[in-house]
Amino acid sequence: MAQSIIITGAGRGIGKATALAFLEAGWNVGLIGRNPEPLQEIAKDHPNALPLPCDVADEGQVAAAFDKAIDTWGHLDVLFNNAGVAVLGTTIDELSVDDWRGLIDINVTGSFICAREAFKRMRGQDPQGGRIINNGSVSAYVPRWGSAAYTTSKHAITGLTRSISLDGRAFNIACGQIDIGNALTDMAQAMTKGVPQADGSIAVEPVMDVSNVVKSVQHMASLPLEANVQFMTVMASAMPYIGRG
């Protein structure tokens, strides 16, 4: 039986690149995203793809998506909890409460809802168990200028990862986190043109190809459940992270 994975934020960027790699490796892949068109475009050429359009912050929609995946495959091996957004960099006094709530709703609450549904399915299936991989960020450790909402959300993902990892032991559910820095996706295009630094300057930052992230997620997902990558940082080697600021 083919292994199965659900990927959130699968319509673009890291999610899309990862989905295509797992599809080409023969996995059954559930594609979660708010916009159905990119998911259907991926599925058009891949019969093992299952579009699951939904809003990750809507628990009813997410539950229905996971129900459809389980009804189709009968088993869930991995969740890549990847969906997330950012807001324009600004100091906290200029960050609107609406922007804060919108980001937290997707990055934190959405990740919680998807992990909750995956955990429930993995706990109840036979054989019991599975793996949850949360997409954190280097900002889970070191903030970028003007990133109060995003950095807070990624610190929360680390707490979620640690808690799921602990709670999952009794049910053979492993949970790890991949922290990514400057992978060249649409979100990171600004890095190639210049972004604010902690000293107030604007500087171009090194980036890396998204394939490096894909390979890292595949490695984490391919381990037997007796082993786990608890935290992995994959980043552009020369980006301002070690010693940022």
C-alpha positions as a Python dict, from the first residue, in 0.01 Angstrom:
ca = {
    (1, 'M'): (0, 0, 0),
    (2, 'A'): (135, 341, -96),
    (3, 'Q'): (228, 573, 186),
    (4, 'S'): (8, 877, 237),
    (5, 'I'): (74, 1238, 333),
    (6, 'I'): (-143, 1547, 370),
    (7, 'I'): (32, 1876, 289),
    (8, 'T'): (-121, 2209, 388),
    (9, 'G'): (-47, 2519, 185),
    (10, 'A'): (5, 2284, -108),
    (11, 'G'): (-93, 2524, -385),
    (12, 'R'): (231, 2721, -400),
    (13, 'G'): (584, 2765, -268),
    (14, 'I'): (730, 2504, -37),
    (15, 'G'): (401, 2317, -13),
    (16, 'K'): (368, 2276, -389),
    (17, 'A'): (732, 2177, -438),
    (18, 'T'): (705, 1921, -159),
    (19, 'A'): (376, 1783, -289),
    (20, 'L'): (519, 1730, -637),
    (21, 'A'): (820, 1547, -498),
    (22, 'F'): (610, 1311, -288),
    (23, 'L'): (376, 1248, -581),
    (24, 'E'): (669, 1162, -806),
    (25, 'A'): (797, 927, -534),
    (26, 'G'): (468, 734, -548),
    (27, 'W'): (301, 862, -232),
    (28, 'N'): (-69, 938, -206),
    (29, 'V'): (-78, 1313, -142),
    (30, 'G'): (-365, 1517, 1),
    (31, 'L'): (-344, 1879, -113),
    (32, 'I'): (-487, 2135, 129),
    (33, 'G'): (-520, 2498, 29),
    (34, 'R'): (-779, 2773, 25),
    (35, 'N'): (-777, 2813, -353),
    (36, 'P'): (-892, 2496, -535),
    (37, 'E'): (-750, 2584, -878),
    (38, 'P'): (-377, 2529, -802),
    (39, 'L'): (-461, 2201, -626),
    (40, 'Q'): (-662, 2079, -924),
    (41, 'E'): (-380, 2182, -1157),
    (42, 'I'): (-138, 1959, -963),
    (43, 'A'): (-386, 1671, -956),
    (44, 'K'): (-449, 1694, -1330),
    (45, 'D'): (-120, 1516, -1403),
    (46, 'H'): (-100, 1304, -1087),
    (47, 'P'): (-370, 1041, -1022),
    (48, 'N'): (-233, 985, -670),
    (49, 'A'): (-309, 1349, -575),
    (50, 'L'): (-623, 1429, -377),
    (51, 'P'): (-730, 1797, -378),
    (52, 'L'): (-873, 1896, -40),
    (53, 'P'): (-958, 2267, -71),
    (54, 'C'): (-1033, 2421, 268),
    (55, 'D'): (-942, 2698, 510),
    (56, 'V'): (-702, 2557, 770),
    (57, 'A'): (-850, 2791, 1032),
    (58, 'D'): (-1199, 2642, 986),
    (59, 'E'): (-1224, 2329, 1197),
    (60, 'G'): (-1530, 2196, 1014),
    (61, 'Q'): (-1366, 2227, 673),
    (62, 'V'): (-1044, 2067, 797),
    (63, 'A'): (-1229, 1775, 957),
    (64, 'A'): (-1416, 1714, 630),
    (65, 'A'): (-1088, 1721, 436),
    (66, 'F'): (-927, 1464, 666),
    (67, 'D'): (-1242, 1249, 651),
    (68, 'K'): (-1219, 1248, 270),
    (69, 'A'): (-851, 1149, 281),
    (70, 'I'): (-913, 862, 521),
    (71, 'D'): (-1217, 747, 322),
    (72, 'T'): (-999, 744, 9),
    (73, 'W'): (-681, 585, 147),
    (74, 'G'): (-787, 416, 471),
    (75, 'H'): (-471, 532, 648),
    (76, 'L'): (-265, 848, 708),
    (77, 'D'): (111, 825, 749),
    (78, 'V'): (229, 1188, 756),
    (79, 'L'): (99, 1543, 792),
    (80, 'F'): (323, 1824, 667),
    (81, 'N'): (176, 2120, 855),
    (82, 'N'): (307, 2384, 618),
    (83, 'A'): (41, 2654, 561),
    (84, 'G'): (136, 2999, 683),
    (85, 'V'): (134, 3369, 605),
    (86, 'A'): (341, 3675, 688),
    (87, 'V'): (262, 4046, 725),
    (88, 'L'): (468, 4342, 611),
    (89, 'G'): (751, 4423, 850),
    (90, 'T'): (670, 4691, 1101),
    (91, 'T'): (732, 4773, 1464),
    (92, 'I'): (474, 4647, 1710),
    (93, 'D'): (315, 4990, 1767),
    (94, 'E'): (225, 5006, 1396),
    (95, 'L'): (100, 4647, 1369),
    (96, 'S'): (-279, 4637, 1353),
    (97, 'V'): (-470, 4400, 1579),
    (98, 'D'): (-658, 4274, 1272),
    (99, 'D'): (-331, 4180, 1099),
    (100, 'W'): (-209, 4013, 1418),
    (101, 'R'): (-529, 3810, 1455),
    (102, 'G'): (-534, 3714, 1088),
    (103, 'L'): (-179, 3580, 1098),
    (104, 'I'): (-221, 3397, 1430),
    (105, 'D'): (-546, 3244, 1303),
    (106, 'I'): (-366, 3076, 1012),
    (107, 'N'): (-15, 3016, 1144),
    (108, 'V'): (-106, 2900, 1495),
    (109, 'T'): (-474, 2807, 1511),
    (110, 'G'): (-465, 2654, 1163),
    (111, 'S'): (-160, 2445, 1251),
    (112, 'F'): (-328, 2334, 1574),
    (113, 'I'): (-650, 2233, 1395),
    (114, 'C'): (-467, 2034, 1127),
    (115, 'A'): (-239, 1865, 1381),
    (116, 'R'): (-542, 1786, 1597),
    (117, 'E'): (-720, 1614, 1309),
    (118, 'A'): (-409, 1422, 1206),
    (119, 'F'): (-338, 1311, 1563),
    (120, 'K'): (-697, 1191, 1601),
    (121, 'R'): (-677, 982, 1282),
    (122, 'M'): (-333, 842, 1360),
    (123, 'R'): (-436, 748, 1712),
    (124, 'G'): (-749, 569, 1590),
    (125, 'Q'): (-613, 382, 1290),
    (126, 'D'): (-476, 28, 1274),
    (127, 'P'): (-181, 4, 1281),
    (128, 'Q'): (-174, 298, 1518),
    (129, 'G'): (67, 585, 1467),
    (130, 'G'): (203, 832, 1217),
    (131, 'R'): (417, 1144, 1185),
    (132, 'I'): (346, 1517, 1202),
    (133, 'I'): (602, 1759, 1058),
    (134, 'N'): (544, 2123, 1150),
    (135, 'N'): (690, 2401, 939),
    (136, 'G'): (851, 2643, 1182),
    (137, 'S'): (1106, 2901, 1071),
    (138, 'V'): (1446, 3031, 1172),
    (139, 'S'): (1227, 3302, 1328),
    (140, 'A'): (1126, 3041, 1585),
    (141, 'Y'): (1470, 3111, 1733),
    (142, 'V'): (1591, 3451, 1613),
    (143, 'P'): (1354, 3732, 1510),
    (144, 'R'): (1382, 3941, 1200),
    (145, 'W'): (1325, 4318, 1232),
    (146, 'G'): (957, 4416, 1250),
    (147, 'S'): (825, 4060, 1282),
    (148, 'A'): (639, 4053, 1613),
    (149, 'A'): (337, 3861, 1480),
    (150, 'Y'): (530, 3617, 1261),
    (151, 'T'): (800, 3548, 1518),
    (152, 'T'): (542, 3494, 1792),
    (153, 'S'): (355, 3250, 1570),
    (154, 'K'): (667, 3047, 1499),
    (155, 'H'): (764, 3033, 1866),
    (156, 'A'): (415, 2894, 1922),
    (157, 'I'): (478, 2626, 1659),
    (158, 'T'): (782, 2512, 1857),
    (159, 'G'): (565, 2472, 2168),
    (160, 'L'): (306, 2282, 1964),
    (161, 'T'): (574, 2053, 1823),
    (162, 'R'): (719, 1973, 2164),
    (163, 'S'): (376, 1904, 2315),
    (164, 'I'): (261, 1679, 2030),
    (165, 'S'): (591, 1494, 2037),
    (166, 'L'): (544, 1422, 2407),
    (167, 'D'): (172, 1341, 2392),
    (168, 'G'): (218, 1121, 2085),
    (169, 'R'): (458, 875, 2248),
    (170, 'A'): (178, 658, 2384),
    (171, 'F'): (23, 626, 2037),
    (172, 'N'): (333, 584, 1817),
    (173, 'I'): (289, 935, 1679),
    (174, 'A'): (615, 1120, 1612),
    (175, 'C'): (629, 1497, 1570),
    (176, 'G'): (918, 1706, 1443),
    (177, 'Q'): (978, 2056, 1313),
    (178, 'I'): (1163, 2191, 1012),
    (179, 'D'): (1291, 2548, 1046),
    (180, 'I'): (1359, 2707, 709),
    (181, 'G'): (1563, 3012, 623),
    (182, 'N'): (1556, 3199, 290),
    (183, 'A'): (1429, 2927, 56),
    (184, 'L'): (1362, 3096, -277),
    (185, 'T'): (983, 3095, -308),
    (186, 'D'): (741, 3380, -387),
    (187, 'M'): (754, 3479, -18),
    (188, 'A'): (1134, 3511, -29),
    (189, 'Q'): (1170, 3702, -358),
    (190, 'A'): (1218, 4022, -160),
    (191, 'M'): (1542, 3880, -18),
    (192, 'T'): (1700, 3905, -364),
    (193, 'K'): (1620, 4277, -389),
    (194, 'G'): (1701, 4392, -36),
    (195, 'V'): (1524, 4369, 298),
    (196, 'P'): (1557, 4563, 627),
    (197, 'Q'): (1831, 4456, 865),
    (198, 'A'): (1854, 4500, 1243),
    (199, 'D'): (2094, 4794, 1205),
    (200, 'G'): (1845, 4985, 990),
    (201, 'S'): (2017, 4913, 658),
    (202, 'I'): (1866, 4744, 354),
    (203, 'A'): (2061, 4445, 222),
    (204, 'V'): (2025, 4164, -30),
    (205, 'E'): (2033, 3827, 148),
    (206, 'P'): (2157, 3491, 19),
    (207, 'V'): (1887, 3242, -72),
    (208, 'M'): (1879, 2869, -147),
    (209, 'D'): (1682, 2655, -389),
    (210, 'V'): (1357, 2516, -250),
    (211, 'S'): (1469, 2164, -347),
    (212, 'N'): (1688, 2164, -37),
    (213, 'V'): (1376, 2199, 177),
    (214, 'V'): (1198, 1927, -18),
    (215, 'K'): (1481, 1680, 36),
    (216, 'S'): (1485, 1761, 408),
    (217, 'V'): (1110, 1703, 448),
    (218, 'Q'): (1137, 1378, 253),
    (219, 'H'): (1412, 1260, 485),
    (220, 'M'): (1206, 1340, 794),
    (221, 'A'): (899, 1167, 649),
    (222, 'S'): (1087, 855, 539),
    (223, 'L'): (1222, 758, 881),
    (224, 'P'): (1069, 460, 1062),
    (225, 'L'): (854, 566, 1357),
    (226, 'E'): (1120, 442, 1599),
    (227, 'A'): (1329, 745, 1489),
    (228, 'N'): (1249, 1114, 1469),
    (229, 'V'): (1414, 1435, 1353),
    (230, 'Q'): (1293, 1651, 1640),
    (231, 'F'): (1420, 1980, 1499),
    (232, 'M'): (1598, 2050, 1172),
    (233, 'T'): (1721, 2387, 1048),
    (234, 'V'): (1783, 2412, 672),
    (235, 'M'): (1887, 2754, 547),
    (236, 'A'): (2089, 2948, 295),
    (237, 'S'): (2442, 2901, 431),
    (238, 'A'): (2545, 3266, 434),
    (239, 'M'): (2216, 3428, 532),
    (240, 'P'): (2220, 3659, 838),
    (241, 'Y'): (2092, 3411, 1094),
    (242, 'I'): (2385, 3304, 1309),
    (243, 'G'): (2462, 3637, 1472),
    (244, 'R'): (2156, 3806, 1322),
    (245, 'G'): (2131, 4161, 1454),
}
